[in-house]
CSV table of C-alpha atoms and ligand atoms in Angstrom, one decimal:
chain,number,residue,atom,x,y,z
E,223,MET,CA,-98.1,12.7,-6.6
E,224,LYS,CA,-100.3,10.3,-8.5
E,225,ARG,CA,-97.7,7.5,-8.2
E,226,ARG,CA,-97.4,8.1,-4.5
E,227,ILE,CA,-101.1,8.0,-4.0
E,228,LYS,CA,-101.2,4.7,-6.0
E,229,LEU,CA,-98.7,3.2,-3.6
E,230,VAL,CA,-100.8,4.4,-0.6
E,231,GLN,CA,-103.9,2.8,-2.1
E,232,GLN,CA,-102.2,-0.4,-2.8
E,233,ILE,CA,-101.0,-0.7,0.8
E,234,LEU,CA,-104.4,0.3,2.2
E,235,LYS,CA,-105.9,-2.4,0.1
E,236,GLU,CA,-103.4,-4.9,1.5
E,237,LYS,CA,-104.5,-3.9,5.0
E,238,GLY,CA,-108.1,-4.5,4.0
E,239,LEU,CA,-109.1,-0.8,4.6
E,240,TYR,CA,-109.6,0.1,0.9
E,241,ARG,CA,-111.7,-1.4,-1.8
E,242,GLY,CA,-111.6,1.3,-4.5
E,243,ALA,CA,-109.5,1.5,-7.6
E,244,ILE,CA,-105.7,2.0,-7.6
E,245,ASP,CA,-106.1,5.1,-9.6
E,246,GLY,CA,-103.8,7.6,-7.9
E,247,ILE,CA,-106.7,9.9,-7.0
E,248,PHE,CA,-107.2,10.9,-3.4
E,249,GLY,CA,-111.0,10.5,-3.3
E,250,PRO,CA,-113.4,9.9,-0.5
E,251,LEU,CA,-112.7,6.2,-0.2
E,252,THR,CA,-108.9,6.8,0.1
E,253,ARG,CA,-109.5,9.6,2.5
E,254,ARG,CA,-111.7,7.4,4.7
E,255,ALA,CA,-109.2,4.5,4.7
E,256,MET,CA,-106.4,6.8,5.5
E,257,ALA,CA,-108.2,8.2,8.5
E,258,GLN,CA,-108.1,4.8,10.1
E,259,ILE,CA,-104.3,4.7,10.1
E,260,GLU,CA,-102.7,5.5,13.5
E,261,GLY,CA,-100.4,8.5,13.2
E,262,ILE,CA,-102.2,10.1,10.3
E,263,ASN,CA,-104.1,13.3,11.0
E,264,PRO,CA,-106.9,13.7,8.5
E,265,ILE,CA,-106.8,17.5,9.0
E,266,LEU,CA,-103.4,17.6,7.4
E,267,PRO,CA,-103.0,18.6,3.7
E,268,ILE,CA,-103.1,15.5,1.5
E,269,THR,CA,-99.4,15.7,0.5
E,270,ARG,CA,-98.4,15.6,4.2
E,271,GLN,CA,-100.8,12.6,4.9
E,272,VAL,CA,-99.4,10.7,1.9
E,273,THR,CA,-95.8,11.4,2.9
E,274,ARG,CA,-96.4,10.4,6.5
E,275,PHE,CA,-98.2,7.2,5.4
E,276,ILE,CA,-95.3,6.3,3.1
E,277,GLN,CA,-92.8,6.9,5.8
E,278,ILE,CA,-94.8,4.8,8.3
E,279,SER,CA,-95.2,2.0,5.8
E,280,ALA,CA,-91.5,1.9,5.0
E,281,LYS,CA,-90.6,1.8,8.6
E,282,GLU,CA,-93.1,-1.1,9.2
E,283,ARG,CA,-91.1,-3.0,6.7
E,284,GLY,CA,-87.7,-2.2,8.2
E,285,ILE,CA,-86.7,0.2,5.5
E,286,SER,CA,-84.5,3.0,6.9
E,287,ILE,CA,-86.5,6.2,6.4
E,288,GLY,CA,-85.5,8.8,9.1
E,289,PRO,CA,-88.0,10.7,11.1
E,290,ILE,CA,-91.8,10.3,10.4
E,291,ASP,CA,-92.2,14.0,9.7
E,292,GLY,CA,-94.5,14.2,6.6
E,293,LEU,CA,-91.7,16.0,4.7
E,294,TRP,CA,-90.4,14.5,1.4
E,295,GLY,CA,-86.6,14.5,1.5
E,296,PRO,CA,-84.1,12.3,-0.2
E,297,ARG,CA,-84.4,9.5,2.4
E,298,THR,CA,-88.2,9.4,2.1
E,299,ASN,CA,-87.7,9.3,-1.7
E,300,ALA,CA,-85.3,6.4,-1.4
E,301,GLY,CA,-87.7,4.6,1.0
E,302,PHE,CA,-90.5,5.2,-1.4
E,303,LEU,CA,-88.7,3.6,-4.3
E,304,GLU,CA,-87.7,0.7,-2.2
E,305,LEU,CA,-91.3,0.2,-1.0
E,306,GLU,CA,-92.6,0.4,-4.5
E,307,TYR,CA,-90.1,-2.1,-5.7
E,308,ARG,CA,-91.0,-4.6,-2.9
E,309,LEU,CA,-94.7,-4.4,-3.6
E,310,LYS,CA,-94.2,-5.1,-7.2
E,311,HIS,CA,-91.6,-7.8,-6.9
E,312,GLY,CA,-92.3,-9.2,-3.5
E,313,GLU,CA,-88.6,-8.9,-2.4
E,314,PRO,CA,-86.1,-6.2,-1.6
E,315,GLN,CA,-84.2,-4.5,-4.4
E,316,PRO,CA,-81.0,-6.3,-5.3
E,317,PRO,CA,-77.9,-4.4,-4.3
E,318,TRP,CA,-76.5,-1.9,-6.7
E,319,ARG,CA,-73.6,-0.2,-4.9
E,320,PRO,CA,-70.4,-1.3,-6.7
E,321,ASP,CA,-68.7,-2.5,-3.5
E,322,GLU,CA,-71.7,-4.8,-2.8
E,323,ILE,CA,-71.5,-6.5,-6.1
E,324,GLU,CA,-69.1,-9.4,-5.9
E,325,VAL,CA,-67.9,-10.7,-9.2
E,326,PRO,CA,-66.1,-14.1,-9.2
E,327,ASN,CA,-63.5,-14.8,-11.7
E,328,PRO,CA,-63.8,-18.4,-12.8
E,329,ASN,CA,-62.1,-17.8,-16.2
E,330,ARG,CA,-59.3,-15.9,-14.5
E,331,TRP,CA,-59.7,-12.8,-16.7
E,332,PRO,CA,-56.7,-10.5,-16.2
E,333,VAL,CA,-56.7,-6.9,-15.0
E,334,GLN,CA,-56.9,-4.5,-17.9
E,335,ARG,CA,-53.8,-2.6,-19.0
E,336,THR,CA,-51.3,-4.8,-17.1
E,337,ARG,CA,-48.5,-7.0,-18.3
E,338,GLU,CA,-50.5,-10.0,-17.2
E,339,PHE,CA,-53.3,-8.8,-19.6
E,340,ASP,CA,-50.9,-8.6,-22.6
E,341,GLU,CA,-49.6,-12.0,-21.9
E,342,PHE,CA,-53.1,-13.4,-21.6
E,343,PHE,CA,-54.7,-11.9,-24.6
E,344,GLY,CA,-51.7,-11.0,-26.8
E,345,ALA,CA,-51.5,-8.2,-29.2
E,346,ARG,CA,-54.5,-6.2,-30.3
E,347,GLY,CA,-56.4,-7.9,-33.1
E,348,SER,CA,-54.7,-11.3,-32.5
E,349,GLN,CA,-56.5,-14.6,-32.0
E,350,ILE,CA,-59.8,-13.1,-33.4
E,351,ILE,CA,-62.3,-15.7,-34.4
E,352,LEU,CA,-65.9,-15.8,-35.6
E,353,VAL,CA,-68.5,-17.3,-33.1
E,354,ASP,CA,-72.1,-18.3,-33.5
E,355,LEU,CA,-74.6,-16.5,-31.2
E,356,PRO,CA,-77.4,-18.5,-29.5
E,357,TYR,CA,-80.0,-15.9,-30.7
E,358,GLU,CA,-80.2,-13.3,-33.3
E,359,LEU,CA,-79.0,-9.8,-32.5
E,360,LYS,CA,-79.5,-6.7,-34.6
E,361,LEU,CA,-77.1,-3.7,-35.1
E,362,SER,CA,-78.2,-0.9,-32.9
E,363,TRP,CA,-77.5,1.7,-35.6
E,364,ASP,CA,-79.3,-0.3,-38.3
E,365,LEU,CA,-82.0,-2.5,-36.7
E,366,ARG,CA,-82.7,-4.2,-40.0
E,367,ALA,CA,-79.2,-5.7,-40.0
E,368,LYS,CA,-79.4,-9.1,-38.3
E,369,VAL,CA,-76.3,-10.5,-36.6
E,370,ARG,CA,-76.0,-14.3,-36.1
E,371,ARG,CA,-72.2,-14.3,-35.6
E,372,THR,CA,-69.7,-11.9,-34.2
E,373,ARG,CA,-65.9,-11.6,-34.1
E,374,CYS,CA,-64.2,-11.9,-30.7
E,375,HIS,CA,-61.0,-13.1,-29.1
E,376,ALA,CA,-60.6,-16.9,-29.1
E,377,LYS,CA,-60.1,-17.0,-25.3
E,378,VAL,CA,-63.5,-15.4,-24.5
E,379,ALA,CA,-65.6,-17.2,-27.1
E,380,ASP,CA,-66.8,-20.2,-25.0
E,381,SER,CA,-67.6,-18.0,-22.1
E,382,LEU,CA,-69.5,-15.5,-24.3
E,383,GLN,CA,-71.6,-18.3,-25.7
E,384,ARG,CA,-72.4,-19.6,-22.3
E,385,VAL,CA,-73.5,-16.2,-21.1
E,386,LEU,CA,-75.8,-15.6,-24.0
E,387,GLN,CA,-77.1,-19.2,-23.9
E,388,LYS,CA,-78.1,-18.5,-20.2
E,389,VAL,CA,-79.6,-15.2,-21.1
E,390,LYS,CA,-81.8,-16.9,-23.6
E,391,GLU,CA,-82.9,-19.6,-21.1
E,392,ILE,CA,-83.7,-17.0,-18.4
E,393,TYR,CA,-85.4,-14.2,-20.5
E,394,GLY,CA,-86.6,-16.1,-23.6
E,395,GLU,CA,-86.4,-14.5,-27.0
E,396,GLU,CA,-89.6,-12.4,-26.6
E,397,ASN,CA,-88.2,-10.6,-23.5
E,398,ILE,CA,-84.8,-10.3,-25.0
E,399,SER,CA,-86.4,-8.3,-27.8
E,400,LYS,CA,-88.7,-6.4,-25.6
E,401,LEU,CA,-85.8,-5.3,-23.3
E,402,HIS,CA,-83.6,-4.5,-26.3
E,403,LEU,CA,-81.1,-7.1,-25.2
E,404,ASP,CA,-80.7,-7.9,-28.9
E,405,HIS,CA,-79.7,-4.3,-29.8
E,406,PHE,CA,-76.0,-5.0,-30.4
E,407,GLY,CA,-73.4,-2.2,-30.4
E,408,GLY,CA,-70.5,-4.4,-31.5
E,409,CYS,CA,-67.6,-6.4,-30.1
E,410,TYR,CA,-64.2,-6.5,-31.9
E,411,ASN,CA,-63.2,-3.0,-33.0
E,412,GLU,CA,-59.7,-1.7,-32.9
E,413,ARG,CA,-60.1,1.9,-31.6
E,414,ALA,CA,-59.2,4.1,-28.7
E,415,ILE,CA,-61.7,4.5,-25.8
E,416,ARG,CA,-64.2,7.2,-26.3
E,417,ASN,CA,-63.1,10.6,-25.0
E,418,GLY,CA,-59.7,9.1,-24.3
E,419,THR,CA,-56.5,7.9,-25.9
E,420,ALA,CA,-56.0,4.5,-24.4
E,421,TRP,CA,-56.9,1.5,-26.5
E,422,SER,CA,-60.5,0.2,-25.8
E,423,MET,CA,-61.0,-3.3,-24.7
E,424,HIS,CA,-62.9,-3.8,-27.9
E,425,SER,CA,-59.5,-3.7,-29.7
E,426,TRP,CA,-58.8,-7.1,-28.3
E,427,GLY,CA,-62.4,-8.4,-29.1
E,428,ILE,CA,-63.1,-9.0,-25.4
E,429,ALA,CA,-65.8,-6.3,-24.9
E,430,LEU,CA,-69.4,-6.0,-26.1
E,431,ASP,CA,-71.9,-3.1,-26.2
E,432,PHE,CA,-75.6,-3.5,-25.9
E,433,ASP,CA,-78.4,-1.1,-26.5
E,434,PRO,CA,-76.2,2.0,-26.7
E,435,THR,CA,-79.1,4.3,-27.6
E,436,ARG,CA,-80.6,3.9,-24.2
E,437,ASN,CA,-77.3,3.5,-22.4
E,438,GLN,CA,-75.2,6.4,-23.5
E,439,LEU,CA,-71.6,6.7,-22.4
E,440,ASN,CA,-72.0,9.4,-19.8
E,441,TRP,CA,-75.4,8.3,-18.4
E,442,GLY,CA,-75.6,7.1,-14.8
E,443,ARG,CA,-78.0,4.6,-13.3
E,444,ASP,CA,-80.7,7.2,-13.1
E,445,ARG,CA,-81.0,7.3,-17.0
E,446,ALA,CA,-79.4,4.1,-18.3
E,447,ARG,CA,-81.9,1.4,-19.0
E,448,LEU,CA,-79.5,-1.4,-18.3
E,449,ALA,CA,-79.3,-0.2,-14.7
E,450,HIS,CA,-83.0,-1.0,-14.2
E,451,PRO,CA,-84.0,-4.0,-12.1
E,452,ASP,CA,-85.4,-5.8,-15.2
E,453,TYR,CA,-81.8,-6.3,-16.1
E,454,HIS,CA,-80.5,-7.7,-12.9
E,455,GLU,CA,-80.5,-11.3,-14.2
E,456,TRP,CA,-78.8,-10.2,-17.4
E,457,TRP,CA,-75.8,-8.8,-15.4
E,458,LYS,CA,-75.8,-11.9,-13.2
E,459,CYS,CA,-75.3,-14.0,-16.3
E,460,TRP,CA,-72.2,-12.0,-17.2
E,461,GLU,CA,-70.8,-11.7,-13.7
E,462,GLU,CA,-71.1,-15.4,-13.1
E,463,GLU,CA,-68.5,-15.8,-15.8
E,464,GLY,CA,-66.4,-13.0,-14.4
E,465,TRP,CA,-67.3,-10.3,-17.0
E,466,ILE,CA,-67.2,-6.7,-15.8
E,467,SER,CA,-69.9,-4.1,-16.4
E,468,LEU,CA,-68.6,-0.6,-16.3
E,469,GLY,CA,-72.1,0.5,-15.4
E,470,ARG,CA,-72.3,-1.8,-12.4
E,471,LYS,CA,-68.8,-1.0,-11.3
E,472,ARG,CA,-68.3,2.6,-12.3
E,473,ASN,CA,-71.8,3.9,-13.1
E,474,PHE,CA,-71.0,5.0,-16.6
E,475,ASP,CA,-70.9,3.4,-20.1
E,476,TRP,CA,-73.8,1.0,-19.0
E,477,MET,CA,-73.8,-0.5,-22.6
E,478,HIS,CA,-70.4,-2.0,-22.1
E,479,VAL,CA,-69.3,-5.4,-20.6
E,480,GLN,CA,-65.8,-6.8,-20.8
E,481,ALA,CA,-63.7,-9.9,-20.0
E,482,ALA,CA,-61.1,-7.9,-18.1
E,483,ARG,CA,-61.0,-6.8,-14.5
E,484,LEU,CA,-60.6,-3.3,-13.5
E,485,GLN,CA,-57.8,-1.9,-11.4
E,486,GLU,CA,-59.2,-1.4,-7.9
J,710,ZN,ZN1,-67.9,-0.8,-25.1
């Protein structure tokens, strides 16, 4: 409730109706400002007023919200999150539905588990080379262990370096560290996929994991940190090079990114 009232206060402030603190407390100043909004009945319970106001504000900005009924349902909740995002970032939320995310394929990565894939990358564990990383990573399971190089497939090495170089330019090392983008879960590792029998893309050295602690295998975008809007640019860096995020495309295993396309 506090978070909702804060949003209300922020919008009232923008409208020039409120000069108090953005503290999430529905005090006399907030109450008075609210009473000046058309469509808000000050006799209503505070929760109803707040909900109606959020619905009205969303609608004013063209956010689809359903009826203005003062009742907090899933549509109102989605509208609220969108509204909150726009106030913070000054623009609509980037798309997150997998079919809205277009990933180009400039390096012509093959589709995983196809004959084309085998021809492109060869046998598991072949053509593995050591590459320098543009900034220091640390092992997620032992944060004292610094990583300046990693083993990967020779065919993805240049692309991998370009991605991380771009990440470094966009985020800077301070934010990389703050966002745990340097928490590395590994690249080349010959093993089966977790909870499965097929070989993991890690077995060819064409997949990497990041921040596994906060992006656990079965977590969806409601829990996985890498699904947060702060990481939008991060994913764009990978996707510009054709890499596929299982999180972005399948909404699980958000730690994982790979240089192979998925079967549609
Ligand atoms: Zn992985």
